[in-house]
Short mmCIF file of C-alpha atoms and ligand atoms in Angstrom, two decimals:
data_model
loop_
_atom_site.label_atom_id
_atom_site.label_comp_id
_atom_site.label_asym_id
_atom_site.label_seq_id
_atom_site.Cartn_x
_atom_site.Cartn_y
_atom_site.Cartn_z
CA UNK A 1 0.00 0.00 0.00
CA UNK A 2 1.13 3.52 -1.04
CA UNK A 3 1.74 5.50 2.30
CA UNK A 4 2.51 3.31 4.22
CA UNK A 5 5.58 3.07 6.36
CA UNK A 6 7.03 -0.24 8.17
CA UNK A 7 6.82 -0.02 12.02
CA UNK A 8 7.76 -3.69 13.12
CA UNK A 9 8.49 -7.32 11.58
CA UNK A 10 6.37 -9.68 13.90
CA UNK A 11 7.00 -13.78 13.55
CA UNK A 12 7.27 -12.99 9.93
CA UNK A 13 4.74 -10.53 9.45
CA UNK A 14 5.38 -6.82 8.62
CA UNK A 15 3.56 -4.22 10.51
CA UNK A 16 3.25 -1.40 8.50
CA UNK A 17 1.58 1.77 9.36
CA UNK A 18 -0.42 4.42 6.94
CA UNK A 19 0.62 7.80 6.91
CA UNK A 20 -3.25 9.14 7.35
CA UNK A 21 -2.90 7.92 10.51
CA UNK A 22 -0.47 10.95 12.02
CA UNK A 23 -3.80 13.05 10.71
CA UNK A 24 -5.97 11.26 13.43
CA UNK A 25 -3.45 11.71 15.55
CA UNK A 26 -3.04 15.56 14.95
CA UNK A 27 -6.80 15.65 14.83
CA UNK A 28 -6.85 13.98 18.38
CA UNK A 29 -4.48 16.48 19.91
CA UNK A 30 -6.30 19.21 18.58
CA UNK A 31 -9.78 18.27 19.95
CA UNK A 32 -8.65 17.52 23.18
CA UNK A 33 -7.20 20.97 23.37
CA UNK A 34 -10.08 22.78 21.53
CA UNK A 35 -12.08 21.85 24.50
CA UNK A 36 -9.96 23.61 26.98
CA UNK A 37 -7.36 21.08 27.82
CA UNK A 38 -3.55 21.43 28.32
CA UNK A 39 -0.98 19.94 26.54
CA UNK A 40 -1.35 17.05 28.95
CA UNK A 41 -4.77 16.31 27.95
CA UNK A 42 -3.47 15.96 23.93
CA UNK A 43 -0.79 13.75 25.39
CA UNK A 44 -3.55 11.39 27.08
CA UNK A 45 -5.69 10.97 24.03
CA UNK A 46 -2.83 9.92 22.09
CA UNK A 47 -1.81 7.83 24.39
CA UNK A 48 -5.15 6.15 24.37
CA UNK A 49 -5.65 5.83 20.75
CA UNK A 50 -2.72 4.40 20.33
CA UNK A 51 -3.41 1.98 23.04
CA UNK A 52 -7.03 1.71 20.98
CA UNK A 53 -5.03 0.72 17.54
CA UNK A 54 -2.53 -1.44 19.91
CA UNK A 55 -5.72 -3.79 20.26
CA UNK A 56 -6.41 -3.77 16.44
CA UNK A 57 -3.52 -5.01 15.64
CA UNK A 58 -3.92 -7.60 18.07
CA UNK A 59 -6.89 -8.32 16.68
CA UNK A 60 -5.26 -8.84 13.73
CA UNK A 61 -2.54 -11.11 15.00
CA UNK A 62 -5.87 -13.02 16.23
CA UNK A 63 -6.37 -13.99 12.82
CA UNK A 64 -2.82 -14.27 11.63
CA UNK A 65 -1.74 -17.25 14.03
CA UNK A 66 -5.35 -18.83 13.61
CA UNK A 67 -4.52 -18.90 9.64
CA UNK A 68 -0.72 -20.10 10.18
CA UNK A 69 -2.60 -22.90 11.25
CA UNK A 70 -3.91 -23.82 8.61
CA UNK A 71 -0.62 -23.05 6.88
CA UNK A 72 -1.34 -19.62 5.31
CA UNK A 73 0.94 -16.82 5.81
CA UNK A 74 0.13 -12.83 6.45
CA UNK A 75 2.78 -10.87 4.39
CA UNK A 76 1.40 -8.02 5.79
CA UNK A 77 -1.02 -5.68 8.34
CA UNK A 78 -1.46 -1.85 7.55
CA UNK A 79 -2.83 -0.29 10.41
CA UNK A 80 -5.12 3.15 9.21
CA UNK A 81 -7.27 5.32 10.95
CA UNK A 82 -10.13 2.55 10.04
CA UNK A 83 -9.12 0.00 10.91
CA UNK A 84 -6.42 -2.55 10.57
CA UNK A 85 -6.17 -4.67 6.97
CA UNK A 86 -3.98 -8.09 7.53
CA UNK A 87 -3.24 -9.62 3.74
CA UNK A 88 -3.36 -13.38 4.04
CA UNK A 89 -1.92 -15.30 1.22
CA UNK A 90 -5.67 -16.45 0.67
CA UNK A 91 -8.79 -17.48 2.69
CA UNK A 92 -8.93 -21.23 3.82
CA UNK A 93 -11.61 -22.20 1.73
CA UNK A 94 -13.26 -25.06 4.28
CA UNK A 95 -15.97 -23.63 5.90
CA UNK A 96 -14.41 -24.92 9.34
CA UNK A 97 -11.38 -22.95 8.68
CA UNK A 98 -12.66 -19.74 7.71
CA UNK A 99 -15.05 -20.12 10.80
CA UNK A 100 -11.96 -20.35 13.04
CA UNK A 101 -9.88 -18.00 11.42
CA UNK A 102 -12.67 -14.78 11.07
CA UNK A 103 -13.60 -15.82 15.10
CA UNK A 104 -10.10 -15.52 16.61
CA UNK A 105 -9.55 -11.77 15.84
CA UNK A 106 -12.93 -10.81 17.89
CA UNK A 107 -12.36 -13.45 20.48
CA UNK A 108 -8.66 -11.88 20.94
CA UNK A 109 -10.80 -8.07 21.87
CA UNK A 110 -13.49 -10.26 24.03
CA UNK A 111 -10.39 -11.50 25.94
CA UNK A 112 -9.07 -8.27 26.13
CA UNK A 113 -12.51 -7.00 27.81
CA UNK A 114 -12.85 -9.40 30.23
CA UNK A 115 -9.36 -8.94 31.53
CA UNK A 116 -9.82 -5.90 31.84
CA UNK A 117 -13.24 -5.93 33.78
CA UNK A 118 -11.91 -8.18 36.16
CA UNK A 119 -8.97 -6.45 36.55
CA UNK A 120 -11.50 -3.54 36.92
CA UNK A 121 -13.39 -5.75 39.79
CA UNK A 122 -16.51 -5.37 37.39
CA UNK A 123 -19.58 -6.42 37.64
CA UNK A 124 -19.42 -6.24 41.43
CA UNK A 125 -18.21 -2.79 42.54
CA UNK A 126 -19.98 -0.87 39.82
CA UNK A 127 -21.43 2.03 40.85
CA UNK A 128 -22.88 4.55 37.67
CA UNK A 129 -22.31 7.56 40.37
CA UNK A 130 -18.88 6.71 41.43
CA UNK A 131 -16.30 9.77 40.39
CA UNK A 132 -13.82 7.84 37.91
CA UNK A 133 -10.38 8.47 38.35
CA UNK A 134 -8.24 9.23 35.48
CA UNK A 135 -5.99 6.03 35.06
CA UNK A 136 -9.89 3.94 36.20
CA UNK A 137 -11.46 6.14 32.88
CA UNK A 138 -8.69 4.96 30.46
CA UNK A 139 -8.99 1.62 31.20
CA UNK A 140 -12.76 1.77 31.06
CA UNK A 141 -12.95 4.06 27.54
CA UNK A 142 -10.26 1.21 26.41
CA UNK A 143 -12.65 -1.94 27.84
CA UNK A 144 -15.73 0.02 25.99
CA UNK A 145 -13.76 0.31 22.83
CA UNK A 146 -12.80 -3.41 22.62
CA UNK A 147 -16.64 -4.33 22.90
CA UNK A 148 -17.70 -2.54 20.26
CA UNK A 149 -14.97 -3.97 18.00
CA UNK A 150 -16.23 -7.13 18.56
CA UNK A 151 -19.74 -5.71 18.21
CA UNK A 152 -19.05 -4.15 14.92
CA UNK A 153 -16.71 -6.51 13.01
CA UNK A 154 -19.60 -9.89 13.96
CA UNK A 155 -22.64 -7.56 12.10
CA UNK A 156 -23.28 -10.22 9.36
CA UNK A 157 -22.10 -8.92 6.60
CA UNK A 158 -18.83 -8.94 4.43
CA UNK A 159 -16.04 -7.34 4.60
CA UNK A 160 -16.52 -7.46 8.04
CA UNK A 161 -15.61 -10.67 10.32
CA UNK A 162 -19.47 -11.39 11.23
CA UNK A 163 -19.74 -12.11 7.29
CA UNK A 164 -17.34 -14.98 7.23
CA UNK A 165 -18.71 -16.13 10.15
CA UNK A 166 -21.81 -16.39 8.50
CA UNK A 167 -20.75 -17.68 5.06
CA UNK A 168 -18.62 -20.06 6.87
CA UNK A 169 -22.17 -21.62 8.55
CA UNK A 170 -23.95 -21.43 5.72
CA UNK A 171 -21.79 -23.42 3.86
CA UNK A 172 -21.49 -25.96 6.11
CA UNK A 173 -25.63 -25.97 6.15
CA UNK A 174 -26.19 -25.54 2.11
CA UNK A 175 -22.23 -27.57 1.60
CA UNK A 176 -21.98 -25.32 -1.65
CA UNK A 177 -19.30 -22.11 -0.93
CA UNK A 178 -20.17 -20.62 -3.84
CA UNK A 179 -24.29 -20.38 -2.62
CA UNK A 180 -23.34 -19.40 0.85
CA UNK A 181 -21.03 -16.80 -0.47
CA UNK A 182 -24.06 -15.40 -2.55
CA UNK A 183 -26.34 -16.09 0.26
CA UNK A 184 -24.09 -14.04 2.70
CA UNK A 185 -23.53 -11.00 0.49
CA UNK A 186 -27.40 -11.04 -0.11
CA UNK A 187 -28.13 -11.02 3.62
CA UNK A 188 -25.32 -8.32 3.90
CA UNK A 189 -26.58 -6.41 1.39
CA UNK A 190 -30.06 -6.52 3.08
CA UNK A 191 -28.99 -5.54 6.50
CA UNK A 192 -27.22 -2.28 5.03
CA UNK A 193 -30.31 -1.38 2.78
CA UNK A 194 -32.43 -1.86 6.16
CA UNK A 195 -29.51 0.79 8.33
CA UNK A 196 -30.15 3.32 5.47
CA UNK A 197 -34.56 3.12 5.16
CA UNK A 198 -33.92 3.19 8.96
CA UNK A 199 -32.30 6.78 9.01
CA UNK A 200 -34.60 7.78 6.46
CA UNK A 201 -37.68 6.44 8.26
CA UNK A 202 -37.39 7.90 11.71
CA UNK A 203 -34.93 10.95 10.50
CA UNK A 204 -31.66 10.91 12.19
CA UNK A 205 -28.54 11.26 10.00
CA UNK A 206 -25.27 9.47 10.65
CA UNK A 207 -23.08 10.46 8.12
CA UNK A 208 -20.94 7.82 9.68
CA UNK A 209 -23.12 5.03 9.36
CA UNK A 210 -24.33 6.00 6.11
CA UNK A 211 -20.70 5.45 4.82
CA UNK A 212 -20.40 2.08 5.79
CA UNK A 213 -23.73 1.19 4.87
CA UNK A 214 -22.45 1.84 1.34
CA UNK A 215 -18.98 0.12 1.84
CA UNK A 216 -20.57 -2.42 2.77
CA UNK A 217 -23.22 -3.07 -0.10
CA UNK A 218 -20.20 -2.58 -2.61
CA UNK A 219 -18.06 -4.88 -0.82
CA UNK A 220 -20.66 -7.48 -0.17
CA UNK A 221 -21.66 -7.37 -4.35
CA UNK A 222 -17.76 -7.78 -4.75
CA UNK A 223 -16.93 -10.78 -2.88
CA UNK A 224 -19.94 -12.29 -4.13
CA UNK A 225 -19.10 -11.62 -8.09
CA UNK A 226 -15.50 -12.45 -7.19
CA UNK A 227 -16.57 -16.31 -5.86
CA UNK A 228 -19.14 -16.72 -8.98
CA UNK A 229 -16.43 -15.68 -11.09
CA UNK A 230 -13.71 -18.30 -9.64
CA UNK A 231 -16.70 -21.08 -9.66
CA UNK A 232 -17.04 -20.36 -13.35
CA UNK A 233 -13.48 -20.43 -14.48
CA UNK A 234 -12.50 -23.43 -11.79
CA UNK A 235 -11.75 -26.03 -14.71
CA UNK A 236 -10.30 -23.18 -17.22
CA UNK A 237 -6.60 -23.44 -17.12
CA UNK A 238 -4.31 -20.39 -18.99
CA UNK A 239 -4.13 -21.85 -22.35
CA UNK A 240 -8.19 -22.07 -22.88
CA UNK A 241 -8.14 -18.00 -22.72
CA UNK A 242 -4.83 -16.62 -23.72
CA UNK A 243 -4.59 -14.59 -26.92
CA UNK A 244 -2.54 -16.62 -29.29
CA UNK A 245 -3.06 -14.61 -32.28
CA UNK A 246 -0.86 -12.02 -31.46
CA UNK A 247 1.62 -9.44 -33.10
CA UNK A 248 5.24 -8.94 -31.03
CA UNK A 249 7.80 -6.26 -31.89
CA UNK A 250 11.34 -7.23 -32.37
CA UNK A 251 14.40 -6.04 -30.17
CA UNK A 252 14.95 -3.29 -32.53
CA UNK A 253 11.33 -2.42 -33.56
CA UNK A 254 10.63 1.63 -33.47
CA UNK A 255 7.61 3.33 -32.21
CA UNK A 256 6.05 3.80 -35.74
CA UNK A 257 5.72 0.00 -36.06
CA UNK A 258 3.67 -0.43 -32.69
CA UNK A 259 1.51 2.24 -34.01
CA UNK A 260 0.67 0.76 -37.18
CA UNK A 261 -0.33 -2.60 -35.70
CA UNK A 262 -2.27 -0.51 -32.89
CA UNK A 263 -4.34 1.11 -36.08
CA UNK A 264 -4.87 -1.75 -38.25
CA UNK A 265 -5.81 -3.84 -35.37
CA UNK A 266 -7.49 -4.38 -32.18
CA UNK A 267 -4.32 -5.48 -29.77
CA UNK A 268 -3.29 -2.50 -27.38
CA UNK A 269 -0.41 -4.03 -26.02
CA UNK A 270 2.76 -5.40 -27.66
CA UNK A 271 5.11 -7.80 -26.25
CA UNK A 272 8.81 -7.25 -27.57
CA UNK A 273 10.96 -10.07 -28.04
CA UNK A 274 14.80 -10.73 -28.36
CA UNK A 275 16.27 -12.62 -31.08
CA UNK A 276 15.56 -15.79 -29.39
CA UNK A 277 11.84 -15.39 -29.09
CA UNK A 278 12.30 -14.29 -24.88
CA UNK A 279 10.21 -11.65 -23.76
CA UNK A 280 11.40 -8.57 -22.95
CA UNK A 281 8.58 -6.74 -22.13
CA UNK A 282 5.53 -4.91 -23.25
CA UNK A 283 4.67 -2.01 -24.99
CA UNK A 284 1.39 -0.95 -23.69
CA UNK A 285 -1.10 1.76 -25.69
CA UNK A 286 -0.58 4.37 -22.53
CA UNK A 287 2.92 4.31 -22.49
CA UNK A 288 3.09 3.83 -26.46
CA UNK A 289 1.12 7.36 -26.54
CA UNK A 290 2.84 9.03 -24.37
CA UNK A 291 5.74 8.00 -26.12
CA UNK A 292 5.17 9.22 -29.44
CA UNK A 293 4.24 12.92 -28.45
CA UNK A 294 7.75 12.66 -26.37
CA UNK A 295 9.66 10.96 -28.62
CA UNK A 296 8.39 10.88 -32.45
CA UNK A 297 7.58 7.76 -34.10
CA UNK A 298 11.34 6.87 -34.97
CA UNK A 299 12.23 6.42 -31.14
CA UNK A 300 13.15 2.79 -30.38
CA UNK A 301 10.56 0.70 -28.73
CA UNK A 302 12.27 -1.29 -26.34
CA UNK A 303 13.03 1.93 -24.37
CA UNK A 304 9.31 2.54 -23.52
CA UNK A 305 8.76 -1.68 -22.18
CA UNK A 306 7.29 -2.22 -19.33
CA UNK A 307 9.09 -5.20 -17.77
CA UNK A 308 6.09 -7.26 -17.04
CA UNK A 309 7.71 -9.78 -14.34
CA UNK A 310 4.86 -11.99 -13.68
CA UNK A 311 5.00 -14.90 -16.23
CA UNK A 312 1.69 -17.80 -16.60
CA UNK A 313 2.38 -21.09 -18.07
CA UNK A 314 -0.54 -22.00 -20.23
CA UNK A 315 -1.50 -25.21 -17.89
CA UNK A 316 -1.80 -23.03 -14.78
CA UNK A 317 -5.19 -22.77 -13.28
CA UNK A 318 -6.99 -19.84 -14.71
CA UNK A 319 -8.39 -18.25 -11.76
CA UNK A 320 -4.28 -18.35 -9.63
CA UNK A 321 -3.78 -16.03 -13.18
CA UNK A 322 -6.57 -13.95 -12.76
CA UNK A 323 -5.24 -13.32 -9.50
CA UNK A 324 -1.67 -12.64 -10.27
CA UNK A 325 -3.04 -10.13 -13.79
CA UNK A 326 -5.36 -7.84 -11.53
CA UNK A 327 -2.59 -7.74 -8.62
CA UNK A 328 0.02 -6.85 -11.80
CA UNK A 329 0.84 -3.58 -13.10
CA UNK A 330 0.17 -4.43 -16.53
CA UNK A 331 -2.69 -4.62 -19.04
CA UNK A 332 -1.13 -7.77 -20.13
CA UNK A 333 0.99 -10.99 -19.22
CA UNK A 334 3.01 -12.99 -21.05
CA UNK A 335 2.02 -16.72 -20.93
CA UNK A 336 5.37 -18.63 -21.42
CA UNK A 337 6.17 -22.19 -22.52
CA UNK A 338 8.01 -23.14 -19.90
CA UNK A 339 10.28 -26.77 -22.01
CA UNK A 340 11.20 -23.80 -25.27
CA UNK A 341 11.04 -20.52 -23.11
CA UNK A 342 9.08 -19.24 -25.88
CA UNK A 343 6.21 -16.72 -26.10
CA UNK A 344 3.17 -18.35 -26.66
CA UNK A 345 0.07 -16.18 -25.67
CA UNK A 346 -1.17 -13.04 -23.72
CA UNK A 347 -3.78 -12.70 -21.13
CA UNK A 348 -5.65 -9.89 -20.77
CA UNK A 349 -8.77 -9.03 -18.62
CA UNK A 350 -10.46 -8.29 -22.24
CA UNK A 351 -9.81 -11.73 -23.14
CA UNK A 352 -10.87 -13.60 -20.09
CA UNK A 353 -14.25 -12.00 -19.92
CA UNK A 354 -14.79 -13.12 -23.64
CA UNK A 355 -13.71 -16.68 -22.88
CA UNK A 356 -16.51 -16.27 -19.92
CA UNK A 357 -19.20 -14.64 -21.99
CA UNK A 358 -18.74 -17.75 -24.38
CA UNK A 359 -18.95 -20.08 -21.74
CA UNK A 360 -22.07 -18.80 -20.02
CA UNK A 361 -23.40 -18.76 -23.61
CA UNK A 362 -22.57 -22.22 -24.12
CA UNK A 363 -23.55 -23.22 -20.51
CA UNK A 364 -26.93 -21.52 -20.85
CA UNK A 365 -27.46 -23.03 -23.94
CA UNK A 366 -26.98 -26.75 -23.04
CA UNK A 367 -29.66 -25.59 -19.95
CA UNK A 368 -32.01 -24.88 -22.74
CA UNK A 369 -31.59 -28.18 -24.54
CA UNK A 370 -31.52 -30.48 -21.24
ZN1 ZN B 401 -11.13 -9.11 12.04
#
């Protein structure tokens, strides 16, 4: 993530920290000044939200060492004012997993809570009149916090824990992940459409609540298209959607010659190729534009490539290249054959969703005739 600065290297796992987050900070201070406090009162309110974001990134680590596991690493976890992100290498896919893995970062604040209520002598000596002191207030504004967390991240719905949770169950009910994903989002999707007639209906306005009611619609439609998407290309493998009527450039092609083939046909992007067939890299239409009002047509193509690292190999699994071309840089990767190290084909997001509209076509069709 852009922004983001490394803080700590935890059992393998970077913590890295976005730069927004000195604005909270800053904004903290401030408040607790603009209402008459002392530097001292700026000092405690950073104090306790970093003690706040201390406990989301626990809650992170919750999930982390419930997902190593199951043998799946966490590169990652950028801490932002939002909220914490941790990037697994992927989501166990058993139901049983995921269930374990999505509980363990609230169970981590519920733990949290309770040690501190005790610690606290809560239930027993509370008294709603008794005069707080300061060090008592922290630790109850910091017990208070780590409820709601666990509060907010089980509501039902995805991106949020609670929406694992409850894909998780419902695939182990329906035993299809691909329904219970599409049941889930629906069900999200429902329960933010019902916060937002709810403001409108009795009249209050939480700009606050309004956002993530929206966040989470849009996130819930995402993971849901995202799961249909892998069910439909699960048997696909590289070679049945790479473009393998392609033009490539040579090593010493100029910019006039990418343009020509851009005109006359319907490929944007142009690998370039040494004198043994290797890839080089790829001219794409942005850079190939920019180029030529920089440049002039006679400049030399190779010094405009993008050097497109990622490489497929035409029998790996279609969705693993989905994956790798939208995580990419570039429009377009190179599909390699791995016994000639030779260029055989390009994939391109264009390309994949015509391979899919064919397929629903097809599929849809064979419905018809059955
Ligand atoms: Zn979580």
């Amino acid at each position: 993530m852009k922004w983001s600065y490394h803080l700590a290297t935890i059992k393998g796992t970077e913590v890295r920290i976005h730069a927004t987050f000195a604005l909270l900070l800053a904004f903290v201070a401030w408040q607790a000044t603009s209402l008459g406090g002392g530097w001292r009162d700026a000092l405690e309110s950073i104090v306790l939200v970093c003690t706040m974001f201390f406990c989301v990134l626990l809650h992170e680590f919750g999930h982390v060492f419930a997902a190593r596991r199951y043998g799946i690493l966490t590169p990652d976890i950028t801490l932002l004012p939002i909220g914490g992100i941790a990037r697994l290498e992927r989501m166990p896919r058993k139901p049983s997993e995921e269930l374990f893995v999505a509980l363990c970062g609230p169970l981590v604040n519920v733990v949290i809570a309770v040690l501190i209520a005790v610690g606290l002598g809560l239930p027993f000596s509370f008294d709603p009149n008794m005069q707080m002191s300061k060090v008592t207030e922290f630790w109850a504004t910091l017990m208070q916090w780590n409820v709601l967390m666990v509060i907010f991240n089980m509501v039902p719905a995805f991106p949020m824990d609670g929406g694992r949770v409850l894909r998780a169950l419902l695939a182990m009910i329906i035993g299809d992940y691909g329904k219970a994903t599409r049941a889930a989002a629906v069900i999200g999707q429902g329960l933010a459409v019902v916060v937002v007639m709810a403001m409108v209906v009795f009249g209050v306005f939480q700009p606050m609540l309004m956002l993530i009611a929206f966040f989470v619609f849009f996130a819930a439609g995402q993971e849901a298209a995202v799961v249909t998407q892998q069910e439909q290309t699960s048997d696909l493998k590289v070679r049945d959607a790479m473009l393998t009527d392609f033009h490539a450039l040579g090593s010493n092609a100029v910019l006039r010659e990418a343009v020509d083939l851009l005109i006359s046909g319907s490929q944007h992007d142009f690998p370039v190729l040494d004198e043994h067939g290797g890839m080089m890299g790829i001219v794409t239409r942005n850079r190939l534009i920019a180029a030529l009002t920089e440049h002039g047509p006679g400049y030399p193509a190779q010094l405009i490539i993008e050097r497109c690292e990622t490489v497929l190999e035409p029998r790996m699994a279609l969705s693993e290249a989905m994956t790798l071309l939208s995580a990419s840089e570039c429009p377009a990767l190179a599909v390699m054959d791995p016994v000639h190290d030779r260029l055989v084909g390009l994939l391109t997001a264009e390309n994949v969703g015509e391979t899919l509209l064919v397929r629903a076509a097809l599929r849809e069709r064979m419905a018809r005739m059955a």
